[in-house]
Amino acid sequence: MEVSRRDFLKTTALTGTAFVLGLYLPEKSRVTAAESTAKKLAPNAFVRIGEDNRITFLIGQAEMGQNTFTTLSMCIAEDLDADWEKTDIISAPVHPAYNHAWAPMQLTGGSSSIYTMQAEMRKAGASIRQMLMSAAARRWNTQISRIKTKDSMVLNPATGARLTYGDLIEDIANLEVPQNPKLKSPEAFKLIGKPVKRHPKEAWAKVRGEAEFGIDVRLENQKYAAMIHPPVFGATVKNFDGSKALQRQGVHRVKQTPFGIAVIADHWWQAKQALDDVRVVWNAGEFKQVSSESLRQQYRAMMEKPGASARKEGDTAKAFQQAAQILEADYEFPFLAHAPMEPLNCTVHDQGGKAGIWTGGQMQTVYRNACAEALGLEREAVTYHNTYLGGGFGRRAVPNMDFILDAVFAAKGEPWPVMTLWAREDDIRMGNYRPLRINKVRVALDQQGNITALESKLVGQSIMADTMFASFIQNDVDPFMVEGLATHHYDFQNNDIQVYRVKLPIVPLWWRSVGHTHTAPVVEGIIDEAAHAAGRDPVDYRLNLLTEKRMVDVLEDVARISGWKTRKKEQNVGYGVAVVESFKSFVAQVAKVRVSGNQFEVEKVWCSVDCGFAFNPLNVENQMMGGIHFGLGPVKFSALTVKDGMVEQSNFHDYKVVRMSDAPDVEVSILNSGEEPGGIGEPGTPPIIAAVANAIFDATGKRYRSQPIEMG
Amino acid sequence: MTIKLNVDGVPHSVDADPSTPLLWVLRDHLNLTGVKFGCGMALCGSCTVLMNGAAIRSCAMPLSAVGEREITTIQNDQDPIIGKLQKAWVDEDVSQCGYCQPGQIMSAAGLLKSNAKPSDEEIIAAMRGNICRCGAYNRIKSAIKKVVAEA
Ligand code: FES
Ligand code: FES
């Protein structure tokens, strides 16, 4: 029986469907005895109230650092008038009640959690508050209008009577859930819109090393698997011999999974060491000849022919004929690994007839279903436990389910729970990368130096192709490939954006801010070049061509906080600007760069963000900072290169990422425009890539269009 | 082979191959999962613990090399410097995904034990071995400075 989210909100608690709710909302597997016997009320899918007056929020989104647990819980707590210090947040089980508004599944991505769910969370809190007030009014034989609430208590100011929410759980059990509860007015907010720190329980667990990530799952009699993956993309196992490995101490099994060979042992280190003793013969496949250089040639050759049209308007050919000046630019973006800090892992216990799966995932429903299918079970027979994610950045929302299926097949038919843990090298070399993309761009300028036409030829893999999201592709164009490019906010009149899709055995994947990682540097790079060619100030030039007020506002704001107009011309110092809309939010950044020889340091970044309304401004600031540092990696040094069908990098010594010594000071300004809310997990990343390149130009007079920027 | 080990003031006997990195002994034998695996090559700092008060990367320290020396992990609730850092971390809202933070805190603890008043440059030098993919560096820096200022 499937119960929808709507049903949850409609039904009452301890009677009727409420018992069903109880069944559908199992306690987390490892609650203490005291917790499991204490009485609790589950008035809807998102809230539980204990008789001890502790309130638990169940969040169906993944917590991977973006602070969704805290911010969504703030929305519930605000309208419930809950005592924040006496709340807990847990990861919800897989259930349609927690599905994303976009798809029939639990999904955390597209920086969408807050703006798609905040209204419903507030309503979930408000409806329970209203029920508690009517229950109290009944007990006190007074009118509901006389009742107030505060810090998880119901008060009757006239008599001084008070009850905790926990005192009332039996009373509200039989009440109808109000469908249109009154929401708090913004002036009364205590949490929403305030700089609220990460929920104290989570924050303390994380600094004490007590937070449970997927890698920390420990079950009785658990074994560990390490993996051998194909050396060459697209290679398959011809045959393998694990007999020598099996002689090693602690090793129990050597077996094939869809993506490689798993060795299962008592301890992961034993399994990892035993990999050396497994002999695998691979079918290398055709990709063995392929290198970054050959891909480049292949991509460039494709541009000779017309591509699929992502945006065509006006008469671009004519505009180029009539142009006073034409600028051409070539941009290249390498493959990038997400390299979340917690190496990929998943634990599965095949119990015959039922199963458990533990991981930190951004697509719980999909992983649960895949596990069920692989083990030949009904979906409901698989219990999925979402732990904290040691970073996601897109890597843990993976349609080909590489690390999940490795784990499911490693554990299939085994008598013990098995954690399959990838080494860092598996993650860096296995694919699911931000794909390599090349973009050849031309702009036409008129006598005044304004851009009259933009032509772009973009080649690369589509992320959506061959996945469950393939239906997004229309007329051969993957919208996530051209987001920010086909949808730019400049008034160029003539646009001709063409795309070319490539298929490779290297699996592409969304990487924090998806298409914007390569479209923002192009749009914000070429416009900077045009401003320079026109002899105009880069901020003024953009302001003159922008058609979107929110872009204008953040750009003016960042110019203000960075002192753009009064910046000093200093030897070897440059300032660069960029402004990007992504994930429904608008972000402008100014980067200050200091160049010495062939090195550059980003000293300071000013960032202005309009996400409509900042539900938690402290977290908006944190996400902007994090997004900026994430984007600085590929600007400075992160890149994967292919040779002989293999990725040449393997760990953080050759796949370099930003460290504290590279991290600039960041100043964030938040504009609460009151417009439709947007996301904040990703929008900090796109502008920085262009802002730094533009700043280096300002300092040196040299344009660096490809990443990473290699000066000299 | 049984090897003796002193962790957070508790003596342990571990049955493991002497070449096993300390990281895996702590995580998988002693169940101290607060010590994190990130790279296995002393490149990321996630696995940082203290050995006789100095920060080391436990992924690159074979069990056999530890000997009598005292190992301190993030799960040590007696150490005053670790305690202060943890509080500053919460106050400054440092953690994002949180995965790197035990290692960050232990590197900071190692620094402050040898240098109670480090300069900005000394902080960066001590912390640059610790990667935070979430990019919480600005807050990490301010949390350390907060503890330094209170010292
Ligand atoms: S796991 Fe030891 S430094 Fe990365
Ligand atoms: S907080 Fe996520 S890696 Fe540092």
CSV table of N, CA and C in Angstrom, one decimal, chain A residues 326-460:
chain,number,residue,atom,x,y,z
A,326,ILE,N,35.2,41.7,-34.4
A,326,ILE,CA,34.8,40.3,-34.1
A,326,ILE,C,35.8,39.7,-33.1
A,327,LEU,N,35.3,39.2,-32.0
A,327,LEU,CA,36.2,38.5,-31.0
A,327,LEU,C,36.0,37.0,-31.1
A,328,GLU,N,37.0,36.3,-31.1
A,328,GLU,CA,36.9,34.8,-31.1
A,328,GLU,C,37.6,34.3,-29.9
A,329,ALA,N,37.1,33.2,-29.3
A,329,ALA,CA,37.7,32.7,-28.1
A,329,ALA,C,37.4,31.2,-28.0
A,330,ASP,N,38.4,30.5,-27.6
A,330,ASP,CA,38.3,29.0,-27.4
A,330,ASP,C,38.4,28.6,-26.0
A,331,TYR,N,37.5,27.9,-25.5
A,331,TYR,CA,37.5,27.5,-24.1
A,331,TYR,C,37.5,26.0,-23.9
A,332,GLU,N,38.3,25.6,-23.0
A,332,GLU,CA,38.4,24.2,-22.7
A,332,GLU,C,38.3,23.8,-21.3
A,333,PHE,N,37.5,22.8,-21.0
A,333,PHE,CA,37.3,22.4,-19.6
A,333,PHE,C,37.5,21.0,-19.4
A,334,PRO,N,38.4,20.6,-18.5
A,334,PRO,CA,38.8,19.2,-18.4
A,334,PRO,C,37.8,18.3,-17.6
A,335,PHE,N,38.0,17.0,-17.6
A,335,PHE,CA,37.2,16.2,-16.7
A,335,PHE,C,37.6,16.6,-15.3
A,336,LEU,N,36.6,16.5,-14.4
A,336,LEU,CA,36.9,16.8,-13.0
A,336,LEU,C,36.2,15.7,-12.1
A,337,ALA,N,36.9,15.3,-11.1
A,337,ALA,CA,36.3,14.3,-10.1
A,337,ALA,C,35.7,15.2,-9.0
A,338,HIS,N,34.7,14.7,-8.4
A,338,HIS,CA,34.0,15.4,-7.3
A,338,HIS,C,34.9,15.3,-6.0
A,339,ALA,N,35.5,14.1,-5.8
A,339,ALA,CA,36.3,13.8,-4.7
A,339,ALA,C,35.7,14.3,-3.4
A,340,PRO,N,34.5,13.9,-3.0
A,340,PRO,CA,34.0,14.2,-1.7
A,340,PRO,C,34.9,13.6,-0.7
A,341,MET,N,35.0,14.3,0.5
A,341,MET,CA,36.0,13.9,1.5
A,341,MET,C,35.8,12.4,2.0
A,342,GLU,N,34.6,12.0,2.1
A,342,GLU,CA,34.4,10.6,2.5
A,342,GLU,C,34.4,9.7,1.3
A,343,PRO,N,35.4,8.8,1.2
A,343,PRO,CA,35.4,7.9,0.1
A,343,PRO,C,34.1,7.1,-0.1
A,344,LEU,N,33.7,6.8,-1.3
A,344,LEU,CA,32.4,6.2,-1.6
A,344,LEU,C,32.3,4.8,-0.9
A,345,ASN,N,31.2,4.6,-0.4
A,345,ASN,CA,31.0,3.3,0.3
A,345,ASN,C,29.5,3.0,0.5
A,346,CYS,N,29.2,1.8,0.7
A,346,CYS,CA,27.8,1.4,0.9
A,346,CYS,C,27.8,0.0,1.6
A,347,THR,N,26.9,-0.2,2.5
A,347,THR,CA,26.9,-1.4,3.3
A,347,THR,C,25.5,-2.1,3.0
A,348,VAL,N,25.6,-3.4,2.7
A,348,VAL,CA,24.4,-4.1,2.4
A,348,VAL,C,24.3,-5.4,3.2
A,349,HIS,N,23.2,-5.8,3.7
A,349,HIS,CA,23.0,-7.0,4.4
A,349,HIS,C,21.8,-7.8,3.7
A,350,ASP,N,22.2,-8.8,3.0
A,350,ASP,CA,21.3,-9.7,2.3
A,350,ASP,C,20.8,-10.7,3.3
A,351,GLN,N,19.6,-10.6,3.8
A,351,GLN,CA,19.1,-11.5,4.8
A,351,GLN,C,18.2,-12.6,4.3
A,352,GLY,N,18.2,-12.7,3.0
A,352,GLY,CA,17.3,-13.8,2.4
A,352,GLY,C,15.8,-13.4,2.7
A,353,GLY,N,15.2,-12.9,1.7
A,353,GLY,CA,13.8,-12.5,1.8
A,353,GLY,C,13.6,-11.0,2.3
A,354,LYS,N,14.7,-10.5,2.8
A,354,LYS,CA,14.7,-9.1,3.1
A,354,LYS,C,16.2,-8.6,3.2
A,355,ALA,N,16.3,-7.3,3.2
A,355,ALA,CA,17.7,-6.8,3.1
A,355,ALA,C,17.7,-5.4,3.8
A,356,GLY,N,18.9,-5.0,4.2
A,356,GLY,CA,19.2,-3.6,4.7
A,356,GLY,C,20.3,-3.0,3.8
A,357,ILE,N,20.2,-1.7,3.6
A,357,ILE,CA,21.2,-1.0,2.9
A,357,ILE,C,21.5,0.3,3.6
A,358,TRP,N,22.8,0.6,3.8
A,358,TRP,CA,23.2,1.8,4.5
A,358,TRP,C,24.2,2.5,3.7
A,359,THR,N,23.9,3.8,3.4
A,359,THR,CA,24.9,4.6,2.7
A,359,THR,C,24.4,6.1,2.9
A,360,GLY,N,25.3,7.0,2.5
A,360,GLY,CA,24.9,8.4,2.4
A,360,GLY,C,24.6,8.7,1.0
A,361,GLY,N,23.3,8.8,0.6
A,361,GLY,CA,22.9,8.9,-0.8
A,361,GLY,C,22.1,10.1,-1.1
A,362,GLN,N,22.1,10.6,-2.3
A,362,GLN,CA,21.3,11.7,-2.7
A,362,GLN,C,20.0,11.3,-3.5
A,363,MET,N,19.9,9.9,-3.7
A,363,MET,CA,18.8,9.4,-4.4
A,363,MET,C,18.3,8.1,-3.7
A,364,GLN,N,17.8,8.2,-2.5
A,364,GLN,CA,17.5,7.1,-1.7
A,364,GLN,C,16.6,6.1,-2.4
A,365,THR,N,15.5,6.6,-3.0
A,365,THR,CA,14.5,5.7,-3.5
A,365,THR,C,15.1,4.8,-4.6
A,366,VAL,N,15.9,5.5,-5.5
A,366,VAL,CA,16.5,4.8,-6.6
A,366,VAL,C,17.5,3.7,-6.1
A,367,TYR,N,18.2,4.0,-5.1
A,367,TYR,CA,19.2,3.0,-4.6
A,367,TYR,C,18.5,1.9,-3.9
A,368,ARG,N,17.4,2.2,-3.2
A,368,ARG,CA,16.7,1.1,-2.5
A,368,ARG,C,16.1,0.2,-3.6
A,369,ASN,N,15.5,0.8,-4.6
A,369,ASN,CA,14.9,0.0,-5.6
A,369,ASN,C,15.9,-0.9,-6.4
A,370,ALA,N,17.0,-0.3,-6.6
A,370,ALA,CA,18.1,-1.1,-7.4
A,370,ALA,C,18.5,-2.3,-6.5
A,371,CYS,N,18.7,-2.0,-5.2
A,371,CYS,CA,19.1,-3.1,-4.3
A,371,CYS,C,18.0,-4.2,-4.3
A,372,ALA,N,16.8,-3.8,-4.2
A,372,ALA,CA,15.7,-4.8,-4.3
A,372,ALA,C,15.7,-5.6,-5.5
A,373,GLU,N,15.9,-4.9,-6.6
A,373,GLU,CA,15.9,-5.6,-7.9
A,373,GLU,C,17.1,-6.6,-8.0
A,374,ALA,N,18.2,-6.2,-7.6
A,374,ALA,CA,19.4,-7.0,-7.7
A,374,ALA,C,19.3,-8.2,-6.8
A,375,LEU,N,18.6,-8.1,-5.7
A,375,LEU,CA,18.5,-9.2,-4.7
A,375,LEU,C,17.2,-10.0,-5.0
A,376,GLY,N,16.5,-9.6,-6.0
A,376,GLY,CA,15.2,-10.3,-6.3
A,376,GLY,C,14.2,-10.2,-5.2
A,377,LEU,N,14.1,-9.0,-4.6
A,377,LEU,CA,13.2,-8.7,-3.5
A,377,LEU,C,12.1,-7.7,-3.9
A,378,GLU,N,11.0,-7.7,-3.1
A,378,GLU,CA,10.1,-6.6,-3.2
A,378,GLU,C,10.8,-5.4,-2.7
A,379,ARG,N,10.4,-4.2,-3.2
A,379,ARG,CA,11.0,-3.0,-2.7
A,379,ARG,C,10.9,-2.8,-1.2
A,380,GLU,N,9.7,-3.1,-0.8
A,380,GLU,CA,9.4,-2.8,0.7
A,380,GLU,C,10.2,-3.8,1.6
A,381,ALA,N,10.7,-4.8,1.0
A,381,ALA,CA,11.5,-5.8,1.8
A,381,ALA,C,12.9,-5.3,2.0
A,382,VAL,N,13.3,-4.1,1.4
A,382,VAL,CA,14.6,-3.6,1.6
A,382,VAL,C,14.5,-2.3,2.4
A,383,THR,N,15.2,-2.3,3.6
A,383,THR,CA,15.2,-1.1,4.4
A,383,THR,C,16.4,-0.3,4.1
A,384,TYR,N,16.2,1.0,3.8
A,384,TYR,CA,17.3,1.8,3.4
A,384,TYR,C,17.5,2.8,4.6
A,385,HIS,N,18.8,3.0,4.9
A,385,HIS,CA,19.2,3.9,6.0
A,385,HIS,C,20.1,4.9,5.4
A,386,ASN,N,19.7,6.2,5.4
A,386,ASN,CA,20.5,7.2,4.9
A,386,ASN,C,21.3,7.8,6.0
A,387,THR,N,22.6,7.7,6.0
A,387,THR,CA,23.5,8.3,7.0
A,387,THR,C,23.8,9.7,6.6
A,388,TYR,N,24.6,10.4,7.4
A,388,TYR,CA,25.2,11.7,6.9
A,388,TYR,C,26.1,11.4,5.7
A,389,LEU,N,26.2,12.4,4.8
A,389,LEU,CA,27.1,12.2,3.6
A,389,LEU,C,28.4,13.0,3.9
A,390,GLY,N,29.5,12.4,3.7
A,390,GLY,CA,30.8,13.1,3.9
A,390,GLY,C,31.1,13.9,2.6
A,391,GLY,N,30.2,14.7,2.2
A,391,GLY,CA,30.2,15.5,1.0
A,391,GLY,C,29.5,14.8,-0.1
A,392,GLY,N,28.9,15.5,-1.0
A,392,GLY,CA,28.2,14.9,-2.1
A,392,GLY,C,28.7,15.6,-3.4
A,393,PHE,N,28.3,16.8,-3.6
A,393,PHE,CA,28.7,17.6,-4.8
A,393,PHE,C,28.2,17.0,-6.1
A,394,GLY,N,27.2,16.1,-5.9
A,394,GLY,CA,26.7,15.4,-7.1
A,394,GLY,C,27.1,13.9,-7.2
A,395,ARG,N,28.3,13.6,-6.6
A,395,ARG,CA,28.8,12.3,-6.7
A,395,ARG,C,27.9,11.2,-6.1
A,396,ARG,N,27.1,11.6,-5.1
A,396,ARG,CA,26.3,10.6,-4.4
A,396,ARG,C,24.9,10.6,-5.0
A,397,ALA,N,24.7,11.3,-6.1
A,397,ALA,CA,23.4,11.2,-6.8
A,397,ALA,C,23.8,10.6,-8.2
A,398,VAL,N,24.0,9.3,-8.2
A,398,VAL,CA,24.7,8.8,-9.4
A,398,VAL,C,23.8,7.8,-10.1
A,399,PRO,N,23.3,8.2,-11.3
A,399,PRO,CA,22.4,7.3,-12.0
A,399,PRO,C,22.9,5.9,-12.4
A,400,ASN,N,24.2,5.8,-12.6
A,400,ASN,CA,24.7,4.4,-13.0
A,400,ASN,C,25.0,3.6,-11.7
A,401,MET,N,24.8,4.3,-10.5
A,401,MET,CA,24.9,3.6,-9.2
A,401,MET,C,26.1,2.8,-9.0
A,402,ASP,N,27.3,3.2,-9.5
A,402,ASP,CA,28.5,2.4,-9.5
A,402,ASP,C,28.8,1.9,-8.1
A,403,PHE,N,29.0,2.8,-7.1
A,403,PHE,CA,29.4,2.3,-5.8
A,403,PHE,C,28.3,1.5,-5.0
A,404,ILE,N,27.1,1.8,-5.4
A,404,ILE,CA,25.9,1.2,-4.8
A,404,ILE,C,25.9,-0.3,-5.3
A,405,LEU,N,25.9,-0.4,-6.6
A,405,LEU,CA,25.8,-1.8,-7.2
A,405,LEU,C,27.0,-2.7,-6.8
A,406,ASP,N,28.2,-2.1,-6.7
A,406,ASP,CA,29.4,-2.8,-6.2
A,406,ASP,C,29.0,-3.5,-4.9
A,407,ALA,N,28.4,-2.7,-4.0
A,407,ALA,CA,28.1,-3.1,-2.7
A,407,ALA,C,27.0,-4.1,-2.6
A,408,VAL,N,26.0,-3.9,-3.4
A,408,VAL,CA,24.9,-4.9,-3.4
A,408,VAL,C,25.3,-6.2,-3.9
A,409,PHE,N,26.1,-6.2,-5.0
A,409,PHE,CA,26.5,-7.5,-5.6
A,409,PHE,C,27.6,-8.2,-4.7
A,410,ALA,N,28.4,-7.3,-4.0
A,410,ALA,CA,29.4,-7.9,-3.1
A,410,ALA,C,28.7,-8.7,-2.0
A,411,ALA,N,27.6,-8.1,-1.5
A,411,ALA,CA,26.9,-8.7,-0.3
A,411,ALA,C,25.9,-9.8,-0.7
A,412,LYS,N,25.6,-9.8,-2.0
A,412,LYS,CA,24.5,-10.7,-2.4
A,412,LYS,C,24.8,-12.2,-2.1
A,413,GLY,N,23.9,-12.8,-1.4
A,413,GLY,CA,24.0,-14.2,-1.1
A,413,GLY,C,25.0,-14.5,0.1
A,414,GLU,N,25.6,-13.4,0.7
A,414,GLU,CA,26.6,-13.6,1.7
A,414,GLU,C,25.9,-13.7,3.1
A,415,PRO,N,26.5,-14.4,4.0
A,415,PRO,CA,25.8,-14.6,5.3
A,415,PRO,C,26.0,-13.4,6.3
A,416,TRP,N,26.9,-12.4,5.8
A,416,TRP,CA,27.2,-11.3,6.7
A,416,TRP,C,26.9,-10.0,6.0
A,417,PRO,N,26.7,-8.9,6.8
A,417,PRO,CA,26.6,-7.6,6.2
A,417,PRO,C,28.0,-7.2,5.6
A,418,VAL,N,28.0,-6.6,4.4
A,418,VAL,CA,29.3,-6.3,3.8
A,418,VAL,C,29.3,-4.8,3.5
A,419,MET,N,30.4,-4.1,4.0
A,419,MET,CA,30.6,-2.7,3.6
A,419,MET,C,31.6,-2.7,2.4
A,420,THR,N,31.2,-2.2,1.3
A,420,THR,CA,32.1,-2.0,0.2
A,420,THR,C,32.6,-0.6,0.2
A,421,LEU,N,33.9,-0.5,0.4
A,421,LEU,CA,34.5,0.8,0.5
A,421,LEU,C,35.5,1.0,-0.6
A,422,TRP,N,35.3,2.1,-1.4
A,422,TRP,CA,36.3,2.4,-2.5
A,422,TRP,C,37.4,3.2,-1.9
A,423,ALA,N,38.6,2.8,-2.4
A,423,ALA,CA,39.8,3.7,-2.0
A,423,ALA,C,39.6,5.0,-2.8
A,424,ARG,N,40.4,6.0,-2.3
A,424,ARG,CA,40.4,7.3,-3.0
A,424,ARG,C,40.7,7.1,-4.5
A,425,GLU,N,41.6,6.2,-4.8
A,425,GLU,CA,42.0,6.0,-6.2
A,425,GLU,C,40.8,5.5,-7.1
A,426,ASP,N,40.0,4.6,-6.5
A,426,ASP,CA,38.8,4.2,-7.2
A,426,ASP,C,37.9,5.3,-7.6
A,427,ASP,N,37.7,6.3,-6.7
A,427,ASP,CA,36.9,7.4,-7.0
A,427,ASP,C,37.5,8.3,-8.1
A,428,ILE,N,38.8,8.6,-8.0
A,428,ILE,CA,39.4,9.5,-8.9
A,428,ILE,C,39.4,8.9,-10.3
A,429,ARG,N,39.6,7.6,-10.4
A,429,ARG,CA,39.8,6.9,-11.7
A,429,ARG,C,38.6,6.3,-12.4
A,430,MET,N,37.5,6.3,-11.6
A,430,MET,CA,36.3,5.5,-12.1
A,430,MET,C,35.3,6.2,-13.0
A,431,GLY,N,35.5,7.4,-13.2
A,431,GLY,CA,34.5,8.1,-14.0
A,431,GLY,C,33.5,8.8,-13.2
A,432,ASN,N,32.3,9.1,-13.8
A,432,ASN,CA,31.3,9.9,-13.2
A,432,ASN,C,31.9,11.3,-12.9
A,433,TYR,N,32.4,11.9,-13.9
A,433,TYR,CA,33.1,13.2,-13.8
A,433,TYR,C,32.3,14.3,-14.4
A,434,ARG,N,32.7,15.5,-14.0
A,434,ARG,CA,32.2,16.7,-14.8
A,434,ARG,C,32.9,16.5,-16.1
A,435,PRO,N,32.1,16.4,-17.2
A,435,PRO,CA,32.7,16.0,-18.5
A,435,PRO,C,33.6,17.0,-19.1
A,436,LEU,N,34.6,16.6,-19.9
A,436,LEU,CA,35.4,17.4,-20.7
A,436,LEU,C,34.5,18.2,-21.7
A,437,ARG,N,34.7,19.5,-21.8
A,437,ARG,CA,33.9,20.2,-22.8
A,437,ARG,C,34.7,21.3,-23.5
A,438,ILE,N,34.4,21.5,-24.7
A,438,ILE,CA,35.1,22.5,-25.5
A,438,ILE,C,34.1,23.5,-26.1
A,439,ASN,N,34.4,24.7,-26.0
A,439,ASN,CA,33.4,25.7,-26.6
A,439,ASN,C,34.2,26.7,-27.4
A,440,LYS,N,33.7,26.9,-28.6
A,440,LYS,CA,34.3,27.9,-29.6
A,440,LYS,C,33.3,29.0,-29.7
A,441,VAL,N,33.8,30.2,-29.3
A,441,VAL,CA,32.8,31.3,-29.2
A,441,VAL,C,33.2,32.4,-30.1
A,442,ARG,N,32.3,33.1,-30.7
A,442,ARG,CA,32.5,34.4,-31.4
A,442,ARG,C,31.5,35.4,-31.0
A,443,VAL,N,31.9,36.6,-30.9
A,443,VAL,CA,31.0,37.7,-30.7
A,443,VAL,C,31.2,38.8,-31.7
A,444,ALA,N,30.2,39.5,-32.1
A,444,ALA,CA,30.3,40.6,-33.0
A,444,ALA,C,30.0,41.9,-32.2
A,445,LEU,N,30.9,42.9,-32.4
A,445,LEU,CA,30.7,44.2,-31.7
A,445,LEU,C,30.3,45.2,-32.7
A,446,ASP,N,29.5,46.1,-32.3
A,446,ASP,CA,29.1,47.3,-33.2
A,446,ASP,C,30.1,48.4,-33.0
A,447,GLN,N,29.9,49.5,-33.7
A,447,GLN,CA,30.8,50.7,-33.6
A,447,GLN,C,31.0,51.2,-32.1
A,448,GLN,N,29.9,51.0,-31.3
A,448,GLN,CA,30.0,51.5,-29.9
A,448,GLN,C,30.7,50.4,-29.0
A,449,GLY,N,31.0,49.3,-29.6
A,449,GLY,CA,31.6,48.2,-28.8
A,449,GLY,C,30.6,47.3,-28.1
A,450,ASN,N,29.3,47.5,-28.4
A,450,ASN,CA,28.3,46.6,-27.8
A,450,ASN,C,28.2,45.3,-28.6
A,451,ILE,N,28.0,44.2,-27.8
A,451,ILE,CA,27.9,42.9,-28.5
A,451,ILE,C,26.5,42.9,-29.2
A,452,THR,N,26.6,42.5,-30.5
A,452,THR,CA,25.3,42.4,-31.3
A,452,THR,C,25.0,40.9,-31.6
A,453,ALA,N,26.0,40.1,-31.5
A,453,ALA,CA,25.7,38.7,-31.8
A,453,ALA,C,26.7,37.7,-31.0
A,454,LEU,N,26.1,36.6,-30.6
A,454,LEU,CA,26.9,35.6,-29.9
A,454,LEU,C,26.7,34.3,-30.7
A,455,GLU,N,27.9,33.7,-31.0
A,455,GLU,CA,27.8,32.4,-31.6
A,455,GLU,C,28.7,31.4,-30.7
A,456,SER,N,28.1,30.3,-30.4
A,456,SER,CA,28.8,29.3,-29.6
A,456,SER,C,28.7,27.9,-30.1
A,457,LYS,N,29.8,27.2,-30.2
A,457,LYS,CA,29.7,25.8,-30.6
A,457,LYS,C,30.3,25.0,-29.4
A,458,LEU,N,29.5,24.3,-28.8
A,458,LEU,CA,29.8,23.6,-27.5
A,458,LEU,C,29.8,22.0,-27.7
A,459,VAL,N,30.9,21.4,-27.5
A,459,VAL,CA,31.0,20.0,-27.6
A,459,VAL,C,31.3,19.3,-26.3
A,460,GLY,N,30.6,18.2,-26.1
A,460,GLY,CA,30.9,17.4,-24.9
A,460,GLY,C,29.8,16.4,-24.7
